[in-house]
mmCIF file of C-alpha atoms in Angstrom:
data_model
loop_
_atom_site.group_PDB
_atom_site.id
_atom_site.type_symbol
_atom_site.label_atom_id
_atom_site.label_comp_id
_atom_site.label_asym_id
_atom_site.label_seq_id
_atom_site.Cartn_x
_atom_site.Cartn_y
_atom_site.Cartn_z
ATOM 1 C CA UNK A 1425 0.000 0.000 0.000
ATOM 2 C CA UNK A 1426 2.947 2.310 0.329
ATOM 3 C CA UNK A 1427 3.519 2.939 -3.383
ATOM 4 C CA UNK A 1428 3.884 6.227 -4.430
ATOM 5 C CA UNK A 1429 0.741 6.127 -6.932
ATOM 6 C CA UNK A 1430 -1.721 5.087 -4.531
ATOM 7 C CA UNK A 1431 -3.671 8.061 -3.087
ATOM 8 C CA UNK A 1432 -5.173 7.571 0.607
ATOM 9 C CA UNK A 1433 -7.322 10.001 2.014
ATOM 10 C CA UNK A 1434 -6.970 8.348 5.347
ATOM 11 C CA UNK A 1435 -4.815 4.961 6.701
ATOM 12 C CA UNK A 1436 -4.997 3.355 10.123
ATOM 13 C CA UNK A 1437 -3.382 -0.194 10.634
ATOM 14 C CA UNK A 1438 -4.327 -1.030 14.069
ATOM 15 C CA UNK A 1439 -6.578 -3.871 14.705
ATOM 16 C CA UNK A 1440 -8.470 -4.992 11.672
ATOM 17 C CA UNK A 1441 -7.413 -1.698 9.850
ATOM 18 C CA UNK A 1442 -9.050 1.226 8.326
ATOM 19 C CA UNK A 1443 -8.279 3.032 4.700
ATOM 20 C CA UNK A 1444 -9.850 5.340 2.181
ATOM 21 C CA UNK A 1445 -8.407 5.121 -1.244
ATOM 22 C CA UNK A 1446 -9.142 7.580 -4.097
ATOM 23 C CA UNK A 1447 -8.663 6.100 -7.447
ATOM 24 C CA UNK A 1448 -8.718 8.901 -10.009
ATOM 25 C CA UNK A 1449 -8.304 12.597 -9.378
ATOM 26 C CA UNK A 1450 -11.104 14.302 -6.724
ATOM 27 C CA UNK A 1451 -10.352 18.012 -7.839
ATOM 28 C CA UNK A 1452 -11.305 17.702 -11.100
ATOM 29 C CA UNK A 1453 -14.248 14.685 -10.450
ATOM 30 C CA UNK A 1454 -17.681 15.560 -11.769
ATOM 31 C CA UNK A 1455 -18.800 12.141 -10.924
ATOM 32 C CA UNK A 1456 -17.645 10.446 -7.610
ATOM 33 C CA UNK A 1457 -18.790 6.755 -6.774
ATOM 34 C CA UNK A 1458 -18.256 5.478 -2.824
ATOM 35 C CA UNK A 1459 -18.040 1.801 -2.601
ATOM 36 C CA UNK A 1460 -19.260 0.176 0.849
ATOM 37 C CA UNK A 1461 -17.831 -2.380 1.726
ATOM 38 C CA UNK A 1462 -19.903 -5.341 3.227
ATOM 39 C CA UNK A 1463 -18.840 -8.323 5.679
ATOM 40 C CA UNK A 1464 -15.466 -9.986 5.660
ATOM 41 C CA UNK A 1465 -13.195 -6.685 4.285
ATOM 42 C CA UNK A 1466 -10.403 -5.889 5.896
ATOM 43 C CA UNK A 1467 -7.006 -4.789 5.111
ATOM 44 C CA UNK A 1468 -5.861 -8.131 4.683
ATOM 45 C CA UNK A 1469 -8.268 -7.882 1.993
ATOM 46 C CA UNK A 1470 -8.233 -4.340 0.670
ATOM 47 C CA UNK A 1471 -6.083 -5.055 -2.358
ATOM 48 C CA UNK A 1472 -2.592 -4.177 -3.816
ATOM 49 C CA UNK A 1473 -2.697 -2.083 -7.057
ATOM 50 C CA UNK A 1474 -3.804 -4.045 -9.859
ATOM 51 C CA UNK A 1475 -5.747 -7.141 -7.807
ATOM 52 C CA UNK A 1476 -8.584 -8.497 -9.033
ATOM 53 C CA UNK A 1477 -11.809 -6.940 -8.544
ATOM 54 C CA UNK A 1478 -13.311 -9.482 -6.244
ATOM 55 C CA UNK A 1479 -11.069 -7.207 -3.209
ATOM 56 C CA UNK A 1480 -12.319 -3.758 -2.379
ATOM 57 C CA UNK A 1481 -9.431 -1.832 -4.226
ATOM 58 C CA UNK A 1482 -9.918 -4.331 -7.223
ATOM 59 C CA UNK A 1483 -13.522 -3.108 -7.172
ATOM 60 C CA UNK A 1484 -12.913 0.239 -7.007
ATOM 61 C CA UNK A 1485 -10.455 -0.209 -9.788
ATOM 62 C CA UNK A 1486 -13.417 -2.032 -12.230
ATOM 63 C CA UNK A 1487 -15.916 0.383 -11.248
ATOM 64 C CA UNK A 1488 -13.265 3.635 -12.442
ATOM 65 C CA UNK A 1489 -12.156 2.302 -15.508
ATOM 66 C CA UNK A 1490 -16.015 1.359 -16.277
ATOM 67 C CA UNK A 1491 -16.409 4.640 -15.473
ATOM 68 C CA UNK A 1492 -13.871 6.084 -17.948
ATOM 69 C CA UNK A 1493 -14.674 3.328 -20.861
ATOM 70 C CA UNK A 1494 -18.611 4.605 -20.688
ATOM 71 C CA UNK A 1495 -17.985 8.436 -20.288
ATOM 72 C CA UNK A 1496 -14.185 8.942 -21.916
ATOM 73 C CA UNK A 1497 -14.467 12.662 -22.040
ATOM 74 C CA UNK A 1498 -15.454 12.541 -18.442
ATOM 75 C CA UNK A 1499 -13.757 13.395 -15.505
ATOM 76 C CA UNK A 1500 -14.597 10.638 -12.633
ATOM 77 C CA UNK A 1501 -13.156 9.643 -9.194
ATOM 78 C CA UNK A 1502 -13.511 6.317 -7.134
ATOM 79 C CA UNK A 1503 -13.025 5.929 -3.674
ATOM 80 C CA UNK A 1504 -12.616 2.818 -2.098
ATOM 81 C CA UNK A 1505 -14.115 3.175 2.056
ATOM 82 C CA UNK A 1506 -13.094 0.744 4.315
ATOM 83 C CA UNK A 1507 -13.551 3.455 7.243
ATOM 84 C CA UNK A 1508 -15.750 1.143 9.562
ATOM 85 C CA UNK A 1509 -14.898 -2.332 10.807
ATOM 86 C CA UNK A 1510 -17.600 -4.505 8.664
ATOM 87 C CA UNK A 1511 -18.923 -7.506 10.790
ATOM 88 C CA UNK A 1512 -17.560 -11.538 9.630
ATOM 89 C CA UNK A 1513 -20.190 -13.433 7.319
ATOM 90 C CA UNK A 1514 -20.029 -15.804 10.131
ATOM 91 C CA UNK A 1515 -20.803 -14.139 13.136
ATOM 92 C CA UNK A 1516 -23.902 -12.535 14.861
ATOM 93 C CA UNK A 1517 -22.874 -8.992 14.468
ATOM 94 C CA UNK A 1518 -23.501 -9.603 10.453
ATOM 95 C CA UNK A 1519 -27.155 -10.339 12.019
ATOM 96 C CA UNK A 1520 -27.787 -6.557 13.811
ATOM 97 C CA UNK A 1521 -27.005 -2.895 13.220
ATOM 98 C CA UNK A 1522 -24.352 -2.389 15.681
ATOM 99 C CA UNK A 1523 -21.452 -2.220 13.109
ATOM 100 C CA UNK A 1524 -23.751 -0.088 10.317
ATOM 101 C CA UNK A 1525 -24.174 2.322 13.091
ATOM 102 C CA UNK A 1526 -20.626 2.799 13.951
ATOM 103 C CA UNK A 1527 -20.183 3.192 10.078
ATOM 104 C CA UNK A 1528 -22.519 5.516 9.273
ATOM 105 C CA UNK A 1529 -21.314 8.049 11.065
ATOM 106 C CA UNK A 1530 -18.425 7.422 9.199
ATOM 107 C CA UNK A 1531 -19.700 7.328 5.893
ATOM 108 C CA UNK A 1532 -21.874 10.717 6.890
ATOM 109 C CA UNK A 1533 -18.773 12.460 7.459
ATOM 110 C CA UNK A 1534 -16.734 10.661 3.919
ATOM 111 C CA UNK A 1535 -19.553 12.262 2.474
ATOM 112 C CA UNK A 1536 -19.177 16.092 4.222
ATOM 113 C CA UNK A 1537 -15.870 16.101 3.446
ATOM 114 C CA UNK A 1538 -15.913 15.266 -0.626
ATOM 115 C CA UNK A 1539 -18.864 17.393 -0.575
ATOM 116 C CA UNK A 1540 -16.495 20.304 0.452
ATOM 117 C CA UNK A 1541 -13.679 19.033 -1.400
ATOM 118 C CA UNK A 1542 -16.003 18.927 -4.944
ATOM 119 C CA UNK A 1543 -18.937 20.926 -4.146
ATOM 120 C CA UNK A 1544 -20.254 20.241 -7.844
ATOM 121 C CA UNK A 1545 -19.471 16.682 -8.283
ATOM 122 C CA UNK A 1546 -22.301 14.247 -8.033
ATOM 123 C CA UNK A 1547 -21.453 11.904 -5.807
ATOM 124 C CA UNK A 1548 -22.764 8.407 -5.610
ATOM 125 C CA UNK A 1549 -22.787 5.474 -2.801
ATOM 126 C CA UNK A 1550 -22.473 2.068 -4.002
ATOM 127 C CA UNK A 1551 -23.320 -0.202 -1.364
ATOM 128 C CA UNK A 1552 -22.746 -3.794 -1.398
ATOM 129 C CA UNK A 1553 -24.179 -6.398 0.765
ATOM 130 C CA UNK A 1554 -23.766 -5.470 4.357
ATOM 131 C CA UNK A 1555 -22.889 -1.898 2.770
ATOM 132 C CA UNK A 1556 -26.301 -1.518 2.009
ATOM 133 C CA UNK A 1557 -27.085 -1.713 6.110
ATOM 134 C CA UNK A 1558 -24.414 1.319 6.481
ATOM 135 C CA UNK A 1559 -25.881 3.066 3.872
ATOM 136 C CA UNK A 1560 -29.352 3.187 4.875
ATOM 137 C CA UNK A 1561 -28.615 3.621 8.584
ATOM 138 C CA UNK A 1562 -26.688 6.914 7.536
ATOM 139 C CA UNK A 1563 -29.142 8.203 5.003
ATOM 140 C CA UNK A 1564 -31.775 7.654 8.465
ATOM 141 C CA UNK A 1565 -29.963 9.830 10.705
ATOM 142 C CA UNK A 1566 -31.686 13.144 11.075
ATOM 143 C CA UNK A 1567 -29.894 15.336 8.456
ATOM 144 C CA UNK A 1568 -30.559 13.318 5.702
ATOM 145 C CA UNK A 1569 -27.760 12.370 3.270
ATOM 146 C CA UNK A 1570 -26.593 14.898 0.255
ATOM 147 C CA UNK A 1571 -25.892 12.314 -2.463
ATOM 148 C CA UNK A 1572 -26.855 12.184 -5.692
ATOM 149 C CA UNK A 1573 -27.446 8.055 -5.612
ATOM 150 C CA UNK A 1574 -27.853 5.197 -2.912
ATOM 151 C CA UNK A 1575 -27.609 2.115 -4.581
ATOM 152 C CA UNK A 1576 -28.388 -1.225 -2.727
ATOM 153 C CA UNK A 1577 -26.788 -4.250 -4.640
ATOM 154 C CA UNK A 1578 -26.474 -7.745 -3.050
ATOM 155 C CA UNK A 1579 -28.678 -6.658 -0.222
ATOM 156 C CA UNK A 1580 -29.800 -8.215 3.025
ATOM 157 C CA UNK A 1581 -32.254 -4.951 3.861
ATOM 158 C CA UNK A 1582 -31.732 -1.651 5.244
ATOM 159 C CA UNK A 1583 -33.425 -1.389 8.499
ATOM 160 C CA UNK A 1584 -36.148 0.430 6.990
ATOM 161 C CA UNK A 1585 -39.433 0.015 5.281
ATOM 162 C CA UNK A 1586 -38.952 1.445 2.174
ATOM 163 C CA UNK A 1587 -37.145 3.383 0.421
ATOM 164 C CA UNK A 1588 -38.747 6.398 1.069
ATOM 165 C CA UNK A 1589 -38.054 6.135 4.898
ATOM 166 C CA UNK A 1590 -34.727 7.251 4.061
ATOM 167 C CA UNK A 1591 -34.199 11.020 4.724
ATOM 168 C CA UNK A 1592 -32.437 11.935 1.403
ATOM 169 C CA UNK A 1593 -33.311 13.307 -2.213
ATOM 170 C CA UNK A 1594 -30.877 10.624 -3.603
ATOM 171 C CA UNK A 1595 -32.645 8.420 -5.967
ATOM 172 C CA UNK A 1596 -32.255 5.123 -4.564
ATOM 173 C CA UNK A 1597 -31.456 2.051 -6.654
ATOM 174 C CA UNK A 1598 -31.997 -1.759 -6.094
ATOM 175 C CA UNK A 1599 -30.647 -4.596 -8.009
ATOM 176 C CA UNK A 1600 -29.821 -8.383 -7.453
ATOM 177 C CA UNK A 1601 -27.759 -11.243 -9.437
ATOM 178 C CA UNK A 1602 -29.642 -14.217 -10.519
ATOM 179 C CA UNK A 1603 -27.078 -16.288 -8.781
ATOM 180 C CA UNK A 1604 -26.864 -14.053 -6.045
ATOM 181 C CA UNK A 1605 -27.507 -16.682 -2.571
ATOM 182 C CA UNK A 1606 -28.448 -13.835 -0.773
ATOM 183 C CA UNK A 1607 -32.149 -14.073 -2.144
ATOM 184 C CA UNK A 1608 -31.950 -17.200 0.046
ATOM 185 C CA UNK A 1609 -31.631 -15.006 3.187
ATOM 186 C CA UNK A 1610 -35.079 -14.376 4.706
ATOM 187 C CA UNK A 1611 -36.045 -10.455 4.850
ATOM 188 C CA UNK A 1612 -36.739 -9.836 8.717
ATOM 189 C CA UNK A 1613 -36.850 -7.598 11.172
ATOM 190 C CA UNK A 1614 -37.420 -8.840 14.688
ATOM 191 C CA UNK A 1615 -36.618 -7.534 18.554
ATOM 192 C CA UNK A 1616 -35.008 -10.196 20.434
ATOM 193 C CA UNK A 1617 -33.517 -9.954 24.077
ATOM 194 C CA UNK A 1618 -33.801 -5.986 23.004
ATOM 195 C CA UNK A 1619 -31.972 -5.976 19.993
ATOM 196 C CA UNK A 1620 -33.245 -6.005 17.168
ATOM 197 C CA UNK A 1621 -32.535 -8.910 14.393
ATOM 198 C CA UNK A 1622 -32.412 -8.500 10.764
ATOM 199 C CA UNK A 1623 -32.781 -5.659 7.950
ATOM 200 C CA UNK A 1624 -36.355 -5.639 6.819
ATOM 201 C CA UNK A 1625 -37.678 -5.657 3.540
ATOM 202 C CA UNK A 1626 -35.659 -6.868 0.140
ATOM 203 C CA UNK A 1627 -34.904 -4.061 -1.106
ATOM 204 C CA UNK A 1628 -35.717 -5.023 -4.958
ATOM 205 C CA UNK A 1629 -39.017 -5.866 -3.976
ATOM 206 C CA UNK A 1630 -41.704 -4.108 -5.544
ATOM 207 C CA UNK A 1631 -43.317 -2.556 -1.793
ATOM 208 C CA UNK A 1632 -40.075 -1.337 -1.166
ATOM 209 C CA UNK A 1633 -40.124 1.502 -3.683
ATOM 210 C CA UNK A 1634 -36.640 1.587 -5.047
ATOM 211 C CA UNK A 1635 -35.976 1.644 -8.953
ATOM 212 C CA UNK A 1636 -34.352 -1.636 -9.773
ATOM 213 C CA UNK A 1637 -32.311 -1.665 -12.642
ATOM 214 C CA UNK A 1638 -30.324 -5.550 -14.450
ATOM 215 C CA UNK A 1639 -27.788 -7.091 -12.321
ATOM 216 C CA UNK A 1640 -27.305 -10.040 -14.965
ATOM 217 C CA UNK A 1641 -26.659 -13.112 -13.741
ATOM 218 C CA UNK A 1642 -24.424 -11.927 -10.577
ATOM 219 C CA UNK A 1643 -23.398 -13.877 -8.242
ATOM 220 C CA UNK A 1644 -22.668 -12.157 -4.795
ATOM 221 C CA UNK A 1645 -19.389 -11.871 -4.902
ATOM 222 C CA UNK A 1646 -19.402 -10.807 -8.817
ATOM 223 C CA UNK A 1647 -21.185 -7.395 -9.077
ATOM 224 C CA UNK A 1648 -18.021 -5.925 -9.642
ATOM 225 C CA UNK A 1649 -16.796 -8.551 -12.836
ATOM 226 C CA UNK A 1650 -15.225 -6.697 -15.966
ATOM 227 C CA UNK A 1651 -17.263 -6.704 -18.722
ATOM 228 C CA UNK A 1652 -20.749 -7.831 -16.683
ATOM 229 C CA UNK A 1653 -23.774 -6.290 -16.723
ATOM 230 C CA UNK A 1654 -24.002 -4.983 -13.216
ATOM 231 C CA UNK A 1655 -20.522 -3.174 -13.505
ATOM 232 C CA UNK A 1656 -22.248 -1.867 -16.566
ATOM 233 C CA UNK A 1657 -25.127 -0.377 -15.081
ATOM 234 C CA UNK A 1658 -23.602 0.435 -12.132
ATOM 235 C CA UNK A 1659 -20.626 2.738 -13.801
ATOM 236 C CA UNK A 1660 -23.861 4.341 -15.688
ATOM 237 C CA UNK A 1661 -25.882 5.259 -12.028
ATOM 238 C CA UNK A 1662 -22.715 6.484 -10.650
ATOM 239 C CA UNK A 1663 -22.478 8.900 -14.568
ATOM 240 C CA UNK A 1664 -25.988 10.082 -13.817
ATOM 241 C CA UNK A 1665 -27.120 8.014 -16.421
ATOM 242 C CA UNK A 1666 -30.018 5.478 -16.814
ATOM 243 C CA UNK A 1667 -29.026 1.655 -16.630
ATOM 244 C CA UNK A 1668 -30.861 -1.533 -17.949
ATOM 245 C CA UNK A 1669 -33.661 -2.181 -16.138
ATOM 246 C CA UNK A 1670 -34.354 -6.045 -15.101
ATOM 247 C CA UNK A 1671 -35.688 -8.785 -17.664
ATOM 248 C CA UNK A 1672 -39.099 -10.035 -17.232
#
């Protein structure tokens, strides 16, 4: 990570690590996509320059030079946000809030400072999987959340009802692989021993009021694949430009 062409915004090594990565340059970005991480990332699994996209930096990298291949004359940035400590896949904390919530005020305050740093880009969140818990729980603290996009791929649920229980004018976006096993994962939201279980409502489900768009044939792990349809649409949502919407 110490190479001289890699551009962190912030770095912390202790414990399971922290680190916010810019790919591209922000002070000339129009168009600025945030990917959130979900369970299992860690430094051990950020990525080196040029890994493969199935690690957050290798995401970030795919997403960027989607970016650039679909909008050449534009001017785009990707950051790469491991600034909370996501919970393991196996675990119970990858069952409850607790870790969104310490992210989100994280991810609130990633936002204030590109929004200061490129007051006219549009800036996008990209939230994967557990993500998508971080995401909504900071776009339903009271302030609302000054993005352009929210968009909930691989999800589990947000902790909300629908879509429009999240205090923000983003346009919010829902989309999930056809090989994705997190459809397998049942949508719930229940109080137990005063804490409170589960995410709620599938987010690409009709009641919940977010505009889906084609994830292909994803499978969870895959959103990010070169030359896939959801890297495709996604690159577009994070242009400010309309994706596929799904088959059927």
């Amino acid at each position: 990570m110490g190479t001289p062409e890699r551009q962190f915004l912030s770095f912390d090594g202790r414990g399971s690590g922290r680190a916010v990565e810019v790919l591209g340059d922000l002070r000339t970005a129009d168009r600025v996509a945030v990917l959130v991480p979900g369970s299992d990332t860690s430094l051990d699994t950020f990525g080196p320059s040029g890994t493969a996209y199935k690690t957050l930096r290798g995401s970030a990298q795919a997403v960027h030079e989607e970016m650039r291949r679909s909008a050449p004359r534009g001017h785009s940035a990707v950051v790469a946000w491991l600034g909370y400590q996501p919970p393991r896949t196996v675990s119970t904390d990858v069952l409850t809030t607790g870790r969104a919530d310490e992210g989100a005020t994280e991810l609130r305050r990633l936002v204030s400072e590109l929004r200061a740093a490129t007051p006219s880009a549009q800036v996008s969140l990209l939230c994967h999987s557990y993500g998508s818990v971080v995401c909504g729980r900071a776009a339903n603290q009271a302030g609302g959340l000054q993005v352009a996009n929210i968009v909930l791929y691989g999800s589990p649920g947000t902790s909300v009802d629908s879509a429009a229980q999240l205090h923000t004018t983003a346009r919010i976006w829902a989309a999930r692989g056809a090989q994705d096993w997190i459809k397998n994962v049942p949508n719930m939201l229940l109080g137990v021993l005063g804490t409170t279980v589960g995410f709620g409502p599938d987010p690409v489900s009709r009641g919940f009021g977010a505009q889906t768009f084609d994830a292909g044939d994803a499978r969870h792990s895959d959103y990010h694949r070169p030359g896939s349809r959801s890297l495709h649409n996604l690159a577009l949502i994070a242009l400010g430009r309309t994706p596929k919407v799904p088959h059927g």
